[in-house]
Amino acid sequence: MKNIYLLGASGSIGKQTLDVISRYQDKFILKSFSVNKNIAFAKEVINKFKPEMVSVGNYDDMLQLKIEFPNILFSFGEQGLIDVASYSNEDGYLVNAVMGSAGLVPTIAAIKKKRDILLANKETLVVGGEIIMPLVEKYNVRLLPIDSEHSAILQCLLSGKKEEVSRIIITASGGSFRDKTRKDLKKVSKEEALNHPNWDMGSKITIDSATMINKGFEIIEAYYLFGIEIDKIETLIHRESIIHGMVEYNDGTVIAQMAIPDMRIPIEYALLYPIRNKNEYKKIDFEKIRNLSFEKMDLERFPLLKIAYDVIRVKGILPTVFNAANEAAVNLFLKDKIGFLEIENIVISSVNNAKNIIKPSISDIIRVDKMIKEEINRKYEGK
Ligand SMILES: NC(=O)c1ccc[n+]([C@@H]2O[C@H](COP(=O)([O-])OP(=O)(O)OC[C@H]3O[C@@H](n4cnc5c(N)ncnc54)[C@H](OP(=O)(O)O)[C@@H]3O)[C@@H](O)[C@H]2O)c1
């Protein structure tokens, strides 16, 4: 039996992770989990999986739950995420499916407990890749991606040696606005932005896909996970979301990984790695697909993807600023406080105006992340 410590149980990835582990009750046991605001769902998970420890977003919700479930340990807030990730002295997997930079510190706590990390929360590597990767090595833990593109690349990399890779190609569906011009984007609504053509995901990553910053985060994630130079990591529009990632080797051979767009496939691959079990998920019907299309990624059309290459070349605190400004801007967009294109303006101006810090410490990252978010909220919400 493997212990599972799950951050972000009430999210899109969290729920699909619970679905997968409930199919393997003989292999996995949910020891601890977190939700932020979805207390009703936390109660369902407690009743179904009988965990030992749970964390919620705020103190009052925790007190309520303590009355209802006296035999369970509870925690809350930022410390709660650390408590979930480092709960107990047994081994097991941290599945990090929380949203945003909140995933960084608990990931570090789990690595220090010598726990393998199954990572959906790409923001952890965007803001903390320089700190996380040496810790993964030092504590000799495994860091496996849940992101479908990175799961694909991990599988494609099994075909050759790292030195033989000529490029990595991360595919992108193109997001909700793939057929709109920049002029059209001036008047798009939140509802349109949230309507992703291929994937059913949490609202923040759906907006990140529409602005294409999500691909920017993914090139940074790939850079750290696979240790491949940034100039060898490319993106390509592939509308069908059937090929999730490709690796080209020196001899011109390209290995691609295909599957229908269902996040349970990469979640299960990470959980069972390297074993492949039979499952009931839908399989590809090639006769129905008929066509797999590819289009060049237009960096003028998606400036945030270009900035992602810039910030990871410079490094220091810039990736943290890039991510924090985006988190704040997406939150404002979801609250109808700003228009879609203002997300880009906020991120670009925050990165342009930032003073860099070479080799930031964890406390630098936490401080700058908070400062950038507060500055943007003050400017647009007056608080
Ligand atoms: N969805 C996908 O298909 C997909 C694919 C690849 C990678 N990812 C990555 O996986 C992560 C999760 O994505 P998602 O789509 O599952 O997100 P989501 O549906 O929005 O869920 C986010 C989860 O994090 C919790 N949460 C949000 N803000 C928090 C905070 N400040 N502190 C503590 N918990 C917080 C939420 O709790 P409540 O709901 O209880 O408030 C929820 O459990 C993201 O990093 C995303 O980029 C997602």
Tab-separated table of C-alpha atoms and ligand atoms in Angstrom:
chain	number	residue	atom	x	y	z
A	1	MET	CA	0.000	0.000	0.000
A	2	LYS	CA	1.215	3.512	-0.878
A	3	ASN	CA	0.207	6.454	1.287
A	4	ILE	CA	-1.180	9.441	-0.611
A	5	TYR	CA	-0.945	12.986	0.739
A	6	LEU	CA	-3.099	15.132	-1.561
A	7	LEU	CA	-3.039	18.927	-1.888
A	8	GLY	CA	-6.012	20.506	-3.704
A	9	ALA	CA	-8.430	17.558	-3.406
A	10	SER	CA	-11.457	19.690	-4.384
A	11	GLY	CA	-9.977	20.878	-7.692
A	12	SER	CA	-10.197	19.375	-11.155
A	13	ILE	CA	-6.945	17.366	-10.776
A	14	GLY	CA	-7.650	16.599	-7.113
A	15	LYS	CA	-11.034	15.051	-7.921
A	16	GLN	CA	-9.596	13.025	-10.807
A	17	THR	CA	-6.779	11.821	-8.524
A	18	LEU	CA	-9.393	10.627	-6.025
A	19	ASP	CA	-11.212	8.897	-8.877
A	20	VAL	CA	-8.019	7.059	-9.866
A	21	ILE	CA	-7.076	6.032	-6.325
A	22	SER	CA	-10.608	4.797	-5.652
A	23	ARG	CA	-10.068	2.380	-8.580
A	24	TYR	CA	-6.947	1.013	-6.825
A	25	GLN	CA	-8.082	0.595	-3.243
A	26	ASP	CA	-5.651	-2.298	-2.876
A	27	LYS	CA	-2.708	-0.027	-3.800
A	28	PHE	CA	-3.343	3.456	-2.375
A	29	ILE	CA	-4.559	4.874	0.905
A	30	LEU	CA	-5.440	8.560	1.336
A	31	LYS	CA	-3.676	9.689	4.515
A	32	SER	CA	-4.197	13.450	4.352
A	33	PHE	CA	-5.663	16.048	2.009
A	34	SER	CA	-6.418	19.750	1.658
A	35	VAL	CA	-9.242	21.826	0.253
A	36	ASN	CA	-9.437	25.585	0.359
A	37	LYS	CA	-13.105	26.671	0.394
A	38	ASN	CA	-15.044	23.602	-0.711
A	39	ILE	CA	-15.971	22.248	2.731
A	40	ALA	CA	-18.944	20.229	1.455
A	41	PHE	CA	-16.565	18.280	-0.778
A	42	ALA	CA	-14.088	17.850	2.108
A	43	LYS	CA	-16.844	16.140	4.099
A	44	GLU	CA	-17.596	13.789	1.197
A	45	VAL	CA	-13.917	12.848	0.938
A	46	ILE	CA	-13.630	12.286	4.697
A	47	ASN	CA	-16.654	9.978	4.663
A	48	LYS	CA	-15.471	8.036	1.621
A	49	PHE	CA	-11.702	7.763	2.165
A	50	LYS	CA	-11.422	8.021	5.993
A	51	PRO	CA	-8.149	10.012	6.027
A	52	GLU	CA	-6.258	10.784	9.238
A	53	MET	CA	-5.559	14.472	8.615
A	54	VAL	CA	-7.277	17.288	6.685
A	55	SER	CA	-6.524	20.951	6.057
A	56	VAL	CA	-8.949	23.693	4.981
A	57	GLY	CA	-8.511	27.342	3.982
A	58	ASN	CA	-9.682	29.066	7.150
A	59	TYR	CA	-9.855	28.684	10.910
A	60	ASP	CA	-13.668	28.856	11.276
A	61	ASP	CA	-14.222	26.036	8.783
A	62	MET	CA	-11.623	23.983	10.637
A	63	LEU	CA	-13.466	24.479	13.955
A	64	GLN	CA	-16.753	23.371	12.379
A	65	LEU	CA	-15.144	20.219	11.009
A	66	LYS	CA	-13.488	19.423	14.344
A	67	ILE	CA	-16.986	19.221	15.888
A	68	GLU	CA	-18.285	16.959	13.146
A	69	PHE	CA	-15.228	14.691	12.858
A	70	PRO	CA	-13.620	14.422	16.327
A	71	ASN	CA	-11.298	11.569	15.307
A	72	ILE	CA	-9.536	13.477	12.546
A	73	LEU	CA	-6.618	15.885	12.883
A	74	PHE	CA	-7.270	19.272	11.260
A	75	SER	CA	-5.157	22.216	10.223
A	76	PHE	CA	-5.776	25.361	8.168
A	77	GLY	CA	-4.257	28.015	5.916
A	78	GLU	CA	-0.694	28.039	4.583
A	79	GLN	CA	0.592	25.979	7.515
A	80	GLY	CA	-2.201	23.484	6.829
A	81	LEU	CA	-0.789	22.756	3.360
A	82	ILE	CA	2.620	22.056	4.917
A	83	ASP	CA	0.959	19.846	7.555
A	84	VAL	CA	-0.819	17.800	4.868
A	85	ALA	CA	2.350	17.432	2.766
A	86	SER	CA	4.505	16.364	5.724
A	87	TYR	CA	1.871	14.427	7.702
A	88	SER	CA	3.115	11.253	9.471
A	89	ASN	CA	6.514	9.617	9.429
A	90	GLU	CA	5.547	6.983	6.900
A	91	ASP	CA	6.596	7.219	3.253
A	92	GLY	CA	4.335	7.741	0.258
A	93	TYR	CA	3.500	10.203	-2.498
A	94	LEU	CA	2.663	13.869	-2.281
A	95	VAL	CA	0.187	14.631	-5.074
A	96	ASN	CA	0.381	18.390	-5.479
A	97	ALA	CA	-2.794	19.569	-7.241
A	98	VAL	CA	-3.158	22.899	-5.527
A	99	MET	CA	-3.428	26.037	-7.629
A	100	GLY	CA	-0.679	28.683	-7.772
A	101	SER	CA	2.529	29.453	-5.889
A	102	ALA	CA	0.871	28.161	-2.677
A	103	GLY	CA	2.209	24.759	-3.796
A	104	LEU	CA	5.901	25.623	-3.401
A	105	VAL	CA	6.563	25.496	0.359
A	106	PRO	CA	4.548	22.296	1.022
A	107	THR	CA	6.429	20.587	-1.845
A	108	ILE	CA	9.710	21.419	-0.134
A	109	ALA	CA	8.323	20.057	3.161
A	110	ALA	CA	7.397	16.754	1.464
A	111	ILE	CA	10.797	16.435	-0.261
A	112	LYS	CA	12.488	16.879	3.118
A	113	LYS	CA	10.340	13.982	4.359
A	114	LYS	CA	11.870	11.942	1.484
A	115	ARG	CA	8.479	11.660	-0.187
A	116	ASP	CA	8.146	11.238	-3.962
A	117	ILE	CA	6.361	14.179	-5.592
A	118	LEU	CA	3.629	13.787	-8.223
A	119	LEU	CA	3.344	17.299	-9.553
A	120	ALA	CA	0.350	18.903	-11.243
A	121	ASN	CA	1.089	22.285	-9.673
A	122	LYS	CA	3.451	23.633	-12.370
A	123	GLU	CA	3.734	26.999	-10.576
A	124	THR	CA	5.969	25.245	-8.005
A	125	LEU	CA	8.677	24.735	-10.651
A	126	VAL	CA	8.078	28.119	-12.295
A	127	VAL	CA	8.800	30.039	-9.092
A	128	GLY	CA	11.027	27.538	-7.295
A	129	GLY	CA	12.697	25.313	-9.912
A	130	GLU	CA	16.198	26.491	-8.909
A	131	ILE	CA	15.531	25.409	-5.302
A	132	ILE	CA	13.363	22.335	-5.869
A	133	MET	CA	15.623	20.459	-8.334
A	134	PRO	CA	18.749	20.438	-6.086
A	135	LEU	CA	16.537	19.294	-3.170
A	136	VAL	CA	15.102	16.457	-5.290
A	137	GLU	CA	18.674	15.325	-5.901
A	138	LYS	CA	19.846	15.829	-2.320
A	139	TYR	CA	16.949	13.876	-0.761
A	140	ASN	CA	16.971	11.336	-3.607
A	141	VAL	CA	13.219	11.537	-4.272
A	142	ARG	CA	11.348	11.093	-7.541
A	143	LEU	CA	9.596	14.075	-9.123
A	144	LEU	CA	7.009	12.832	-11.617
A	145	PRO	CA	4.855	15.143	-13.726
A	146	ILE	CA	1.080	14.914	-13.861
A	147	ASP	CA	0.773	17.602	-16.544
A	148	SER	CA	-0.204	15.674	-19.702
A	149	GLU	CA	2.513	17.278	-21.872
A	150	HIS	CA	5.273	16.467	-19.390
A	151	SER	CA	3.962	12.981	-18.789
A	152	ALA	CA	4.128	12.551	-22.588
A	153	ILE	CA	7.701	13.840	-22.798
A	154	LEU	CA	8.804	11.658	-19.889
A	155	GLN	CA	7.510	8.646	-21.859
A	156	CYS	CA	9.096	9.818	-25.156
A	157	LEU	CA	12.452	10.299	-23.398
A	158	LEU	CA	12.538	6.568	-22.633
A	159	SER	CA	13.477	6.011	-26.315
A	160	GLY	CA	16.963	7.518	-26.215
A	161	LYS	CA	19.646	9.297	-24.214
A	162	LYS	CA	19.315	12.906	-23.053
A	163	GLU	CA	22.421	13.862	-25.080
A	164	GLU	CA	20.718	12.507	-28.207
A	165	VAL	CA	17.678	14.805	-27.910
A	166	SER	CA	17.609	17.540	-30.549
A	167	ARG	CA	14.343	19.139	-29.399
A	168	ILE	CA	11.315	18.712	-27.205
A	169	ILE	CA	7.936	19.759	-28.600
A	170	ILE	CA	5.110	20.654	-26.242
A	171	THR	CA	1.745	20.740	-27.984
A	172	ALA	CA	-0.989	23.296	-27.272
A	173	SER	CA	-4.654	23.082	-28.174
A	174	GLY	CA	-4.606	26.856	-28.616
A	175	GLY	CA	-7.089	27.550	-25.805
A	176	SER	CA	-10.521	29.159	-25.954
A	177	PHE	CA	-9.461	31.976	-28.277
A	178	ARG	CA	-7.290	30.133	-30.787
A	179	ASP	CA	-9.269	31.501	-33.756
A	180	LYS	CA	-9.581	35.069	-32.553
A	181	THR	CA	-7.409	37.978	-33.681
A	182	ARG	CA	-5.894	40.392	-31.184
A	183	LYS	CA	-8.592	42.872	-32.214
A	184	ASP	CA	-11.316	40.330	-31.311
A	185	LEU	CA	-9.637	39.766	-27.918
A	186	LYS	CA	-10.400	43.342	-26.826
A	187	LYS	CA	-14.039	42.452	-26.218
A	188	VAL	CA	-14.080	38.780	-25.140
A	189	SER	CA	-16.029	37.813	-22.004
A	190	LYS	CA	-15.086	35.733	-18.990
A	191	GLU	CA	-17.634	33.070	-20.020
A	192	GLU	CA	-16.032	32.750	-23.471
A	193	ALA	CA	-12.555	32.535	-21.916
A	194	LEU	CA	-13.697	29.744	-19.589
A	195	ASN	CA	-15.036	27.648	-22.470
A	196	HIS	CA	-11.994	25.512	-23.364
A	197	PRO	CA	-12.452	23.510	-26.590
A	198	ASN	CA	-10.814	20.227	-25.442
A	199	TRP	CA	-10.182	20.099	-21.688
A	200	ASP	CA	-12.416	20.532	-18.639
A	201	MET	CA	-10.061	22.164	-16.116
A	202	GLY	CA	-10.039	24.607	-13.183
A	203	SER	CA	-10.820	28.223	-14.072
A	204	LYS	CA	-7.304	29.628	-13.537
A	205	ILE	CA	-5.569	27.164	-15.880
A	206	THR	CA	-8.374	27.610	-18.441
A	207	ILE	CA	-7.667	31.355	-18.542
A	208	ASP	CA	-3.912	30.592	-18.575
A	209	SER	CA	-4.531	28.451	-21.664
A	210	ALA	CA	-6.417	31.262	-23.389
A	211	THR	CA	-3.559	33.746	-22.775
A	212	MET	CA	-1.031	30.965	-23.589
A	213	ILE	CA	0.917	31.745	-20.401
A	214	ASN	CA	0.127	28.117	-19.519
A	215	LYS	CA	2.475	26.983	-22.344
A	216	GLY	CA	5.008	29.463	-20.994
A	217	PHE	CA	4.778	27.810	-17.580
A	218	GLU	CA	5.089	24.436	-19.273
A	219	ILE	CA	8.326	25.271	-21.112
A	220	ILE	CA	9.765	26.353	-17.729
A	221	GLU	CA	8.445	23.169	-16.106
A	222	ALA	CA	10.026	21.044	-18.882
A	223	TYR	CA	13.325	22.907	-18.562
A	224	TYR	CA	13.591	21.936	-14.889
A	225	LEU	CA	12.046	18.454	-15.042
A	226	PHE	CA	14.142	17.162	-17.935
A	227	GLY	CA	17.278	19.321	-17.697
A	228	ILE	CA	17.112	20.209	-21.416
A	229	GLU	CA	18.361	23.609	-22.664
A	230	ILE	CA	15.543	26.126	-23.080
A	231	ASP	CA	16.430	26.677	-26.770
A	232	LYS	CA	15.597	23.023	-27.447
A	233	ILE	CA	12.071	23.332	-25.988
A	234	GLU	CA	9.440	24.335	-28.533
A	235	THR	CA	5.663	24.638	-28.616
A	236	LEU	CA	3.289	23.809	-31.445
A	237	ILE	CA	-0.444	24.330	-31.904
A	238	HIS	CA	-2.178	20.959	-32.206
A	239	ARG	CA	-5.934	21.492	-32.081
A	240	GLU	CA	-6.996	17.905	-31.482
A	241	SER	CA	-5.094	17.415	-28.169
A	242	ILE	CA	-4.261	13.830	-29.130
A	243	ILE	CA	-0.467	14.178	-29.267
A	244	HIS	CA	0.553	15.646	-25.902
A	245	GLY	CA	4.287	15.904	-26.407
A	246	MET	CA	7.095	14.832	-28.744
A	247	VAL	CA	10.829	14.309	-28.550
A	248	GLU	CA	13.009	14.596	-31.629
A	249	TYR	CA	16.359	12.795	-31.544
A	250	ASN	CA	19.562	13.689	-33.417
A	251	ASP	CA	18.868	11.169	-36.199
A	252	GLY	CA	15.554	12.867	-37.076
A	253	THR	CA	13.354	10.270	-35.364
A	254	VAL	CA	10.415	11.802	-33.505
A	255	ILE	CA	8.739	9.891	-30.683
A	256	ALA	CA	5.240	11.167	-29.864
A	257	GLN	CA	2.870	10.174	-27.070
A	258	MET	CA	-0.847	10.043	-27.877
A	259	ALA	CA	-3.956	9.518	-25.787
A	260	ILE	CA	-7.411	10.999	-25.634
A	261	PRO	CA	-7.555	14.193	-23.544
A	262	ASP	CA	-8.361	12.660	-20.140
A	263	MET	CA	-6.188	13.761	-17.208
A	264	ARG	CA	-6.780	10.462	-15.419
A	265	ILE	CA	-4.348	8.879	-17.905
A	266	PRO	CA	-1.290	10.966	-16.866
A	267	ILE	CA	-2.427	10.909	-13.201
A	268	GLU	CA	-2.576	7.108	-13.291
A	269	TYR	CA	0.765	6.908	-15.132
A	270	ALA	CA	2.421	8.941	-12.355
A	271	LEU	CA	0.737	6.960	-9.575
A	272	LEU	CA	1.579	3.525	-11.014
A	273	TYR	CA	4.896	4.504	-12.680
A	274	PRO	CA	6.417	2.643	-14.448
A	275	ILE	CA	3.600	0.062	-14.589
A	276	ARG	CA	0.766	0.308	-17.135
A	277	ASN	CA	-2.455	-1.316	-16.037
A	278	LYS	CA	-5.570	-2.040	-18.031
A	279	ASN	CA	-8.213	0.628	-17.441
A	280	GLU	CA	-11.689	1.547	-18.672
A	281	TYR	CA	-10.888	5.042	-19.949
A	282	LYS	CA	-11.835	5.804	-23.539
A	283	LYS	CA	-9.199	4.812	-26.122
A	284	ILE	CA	-8.236	6.557	-29.369
A	285	ASP	CA	-10.438	5.704	-32.341
A	286	PHE	CA	-8.131	6.700	-35.225
A	287	GLU	CA	-10.847	6.299	-37.840
A	288	LYS	CA	-12.926	8.931	-36.096
A	289	ILE	CA	-10.027	11.368	-35.656
A	290	ARG	CA	-9.021	11.244	-39.359
A	291	ASN	CA	-6.825	14.320	-39.053
A	292	LEU	CA	-4.037	15.511	-36.757
A	293	SER	CA	-3.136	19.133	-37.479
A	294	PHE	CA	-0.136	21.278	-36.528
A	295	GLU	CA	0.344	25.059	-36.699
A	296	LYS	CA	3.296	27.261	-35.855
A	297	MET	CA	3.009	29.031	-32.500
A	298	ASP	CA	2.778	32.778	-33.079
A	299	LEU	CA	4.766	34.569	-30.344
A	300	GLU	CA	3.434	37.987	-31.468
A	301	ARG	CA	-0.114	36.749	-31.007
A	302	PHE	CA	0.759	35.262	-27.587
A	303	PRO	CA	3.304	37.642	-26.011
A	304	LEU	CA	3.181	35.939	-22.593
A	305	LEU	CA	4.730	32.813	-24.099
A	306	LYS	CA	7.612	34.905	-25.415
A	307	ILE	CA	8.064	36.490	-21.956
A	308	ALA	CA	8.262	32.999	-20.430
A	309	TYR	CA	11.367	32.307	-22.561
A	310	ASP	CA	12.794	35.677	-21.503
A	311	VAL	CA	12.258	35.211	-17.749
A	312	ILE	CA	13.736	31.715	-17.681
A	313	ARG	CA	16.807	32.880	-19.598
A	314	VAL	CA	17.359	35.655	-17.026
A	315	LYS	CA	16.105	33.589	-14.003
A	316	GLY	CA	16.574	35.134	-10.528
A	317	ILE	CA	13.305	36.522	-9.194
A	318	LEU	CA	11.757	37.222	-12.627
A	319	PRO	CA	9.874	33.899	-12.957
A	320	THR	CA	8.320	34.601	-9.515
A	321	VAL	CA	7.221	38.085	-10.635
A	322	PHE	CA	5.886	36.635	-13.903
A	323	ASN	CA	3.797	34.048	-12.045
A	324	ALA	CA	2.602	36.321	-9.204
A	325	ALA	CA	1.453	39.047	-11.603
A	326	ASN	CA	-0.444	36.450	-13.619
A	327	GLU	CA	-2.121	34.934	-10.546
A	328	ALA	CA	-3.264	38.379	-9.405
A	329	ALA	CA	-4.384	39.441	-12.898
A	330	VAL	CA	-6.325	36.222	-13.598
A	331	ASN	CA	-8.048	36.569	-10.241
A	332	LEU	CA	-9.075	40.144	-11.151
A	333	PHE	CA	-10.311	38.989	-14.573
A	334	LEU	CA	-12.383	36.200	-12.952
A	335	LYS	CA	-13.927	38.845	-10.663
A	336	ASP	CA	-14.801	41.003	-13.731
A	337	LYS	CA	-12.456	43.778	-12.556
A	338	ILE	CA	-10.308	43.860	-15.704
A	339	GLY	CA	-10.615	42.898	-19.380
A	340	PHE	CA	-8.908	39.887	-20.940
A	341	LEU	CA	-6.032	41.777	-22.587
A	342	GLU	CA	-5.258	43.585	-19.329
A	343	ILE	CA	-3.953	40.258	-17.974
A	344	GLU	CA	-1.100	40.507	-20.490
A	345	ASN	CA	-0.478	44.193	-19.747
A	346	ILE	CA	-0.249	43.572	-16.001
A	347	VAL	CA	2.164	40.632	-16.391
A	348	ILE	CA	4.374	42.403	-18.934
A	349	SER	CA	4.606	45.646	-16.971
A	350	SER	CA	5.296	43.783	-13.699
A	351	VAL	CA	8.177	41.858	-15.304
A	352	ASN	CA	9.533	44.980	-17.044
A	353	ASN	CA	9.466	47.026	-13.826
A	354	ALA	CA	10.900	44.342	-11.542
A	355	LYS	CA	14.367	44.615	-10.039
A	356	ASN	CA	16.006	41.242	-10.315
A	357	ILE	CA	17.416	39.274	-7.379
A	358	ILE	CA	20.130	36.826	-8.425
A	359	LYS	CA	19.770	33.444	-6.674
A	360	PRO	CA	16.691	34.300	-4.573
A	361	SER	CA	16.155	32.355	-1.350
A	362	ILE	CA	12.818	30.777	-0.468
A	363	SER	CA	12.022	33.781	1.728
A	364	ASP	CA	12.824	36.156	-1.192
A	365	ILE	CA	10.401	34.175	-3.380
A	366	ILE	CA	7.636	34.226	-0.747
A	367	ARG	CA	8.146	37.956	-0.068
A	368	VAL	CA	8.192	39.028	-3.732
A	369	ASP	CA	5.241	36.773	-4.628
A	370	LYS	CA	3.165	38.426	-1.873
A	371	MET	CA	4.380	41.942	-2.671
A	372	ILE	CA	3.550	41.724	-6.393
A	373	LYS	CA	0.069	40.322	-5.710
A	374	GLU	CA	-0.621	43.023	-3.090
A	375	GLU	CA	0.580	45.825	-5.381
A	376	ILE	CA	-1.671	44.675	-8.221
A	377	ASN	CA	-4.684	44.195	-5.953
A	378	ARG	CA	-4.151	47.661	-4.438
A	379	LYS	CA	-4.005	49.234	-7.868
A	380	TYR	CA	-7.103	47.548	-9.314
A	381	GLU	CA	-9.266	46.926	-6.259
A	382	GLY	CA	-8.059	49.638	-3.901
A	383	LYS	CA	-7.075	47.049	-1.272
B	1	LIG	N1	-7.018	20.837	-14.560
B	1	LIG	C1	-6.157	20.276	-15.368
B	1	LIG	O1	-6.548	19.538	-16.300
B	1	LIG	C2	-4.678	20.490	-15.184
B	1	LIG	C3	-3.779	19.895	-16.095
B	1	LIG	C4	-2.423	20.040	-15.873
B	1	LIG	C5	-1.948	20.780	-14.805
B	1	LIG	N2	-2.837	21.372	-13.955
B	1	LIG	C6	-2.309	22.164	-12.820
B	1	LIG	O2	-2.798	21.573	-11.613
B	1	LIG	C7	-3.022	22.583	-10.621
B	1	LIG	C8	-4.468	22.511	-10.184
B	1	LIG	O3	-5.296	22.787	-11.311
B	1	LIG	P1	-6.871	22.527	-11.272
B	1	LIG	O4	-7.358	22.788	-12.644
B	1	LIG	O5	-7.138	21.223	-10.627
B	1	LIG	O6	-7.323	23.730	-10.316
B	1	LIG	P2	-8.709	23.967	-9.610
B	1	LIG	O7	-9.765	23.091	-10.172
B	1	LIG	O8	-8.927	25.435	-9.589
B	1	LIG	O9	-8.423	23.459	-8.119
B	1	LIG	C9	-7.493	24.103	-7.312
B	1	LIG	C10	-7.400	23.418	-5.966
B	1	LIG	O10	-6.537	24.184	-5.129
B	1	LIG	C11	-7.278	24.709	-4.009
B	1	LIG	N3	-6.785	26.075	-3.810
B	1	LIG	C12	-6.941	27.143	-4.607
B	1	LIG	N4	-6.291	28.207	-4.106
B	1	LIG	C13	-5.706	27.792	-2.962
B	1	LIG	C14	-4.909	28.433	-1.972
B	1	LIG	N5	-4.565	29.708	-2.051
B	1	LIG	N6	-4.489	27.711	-0.919
B	1	LIG	C15	-4.833	26.407	-0.802
B	1	LIG	N7	-5.586	25.745	-1.704
B	1	LIG	C16	-6.012	26.438	-2.768
B	1	LIG	C17	-8.742	24.625	-4.388
B	1	LIG	O11	-9.555	24.534	-3.230
B	1	LIG	P3	-11.153	24.884	-3.186
B	1	LIG	O12	-11.718	24.456	-4.505
B	1	LIG	O13	-11.624	24.056	-2.038
B	1	LIG	O14	-11.297	26.339	-2.918
B	1	LIG	C18	-8.730	23.333	-5.211
B	1	LIG	O15	-8.681	22.215	-4.366
B	1	LIG	C19	-2.644	23.910	-11.289
B	1	LIG	O16	-1.313	24.208	-10.977
B	1	LIG	C20	-2.769	23.611	-12.783
B	1	LIG	O17	-1.936	24.424	-13.566
B	1	LIG	C21	-4.176	21.239	-14.112
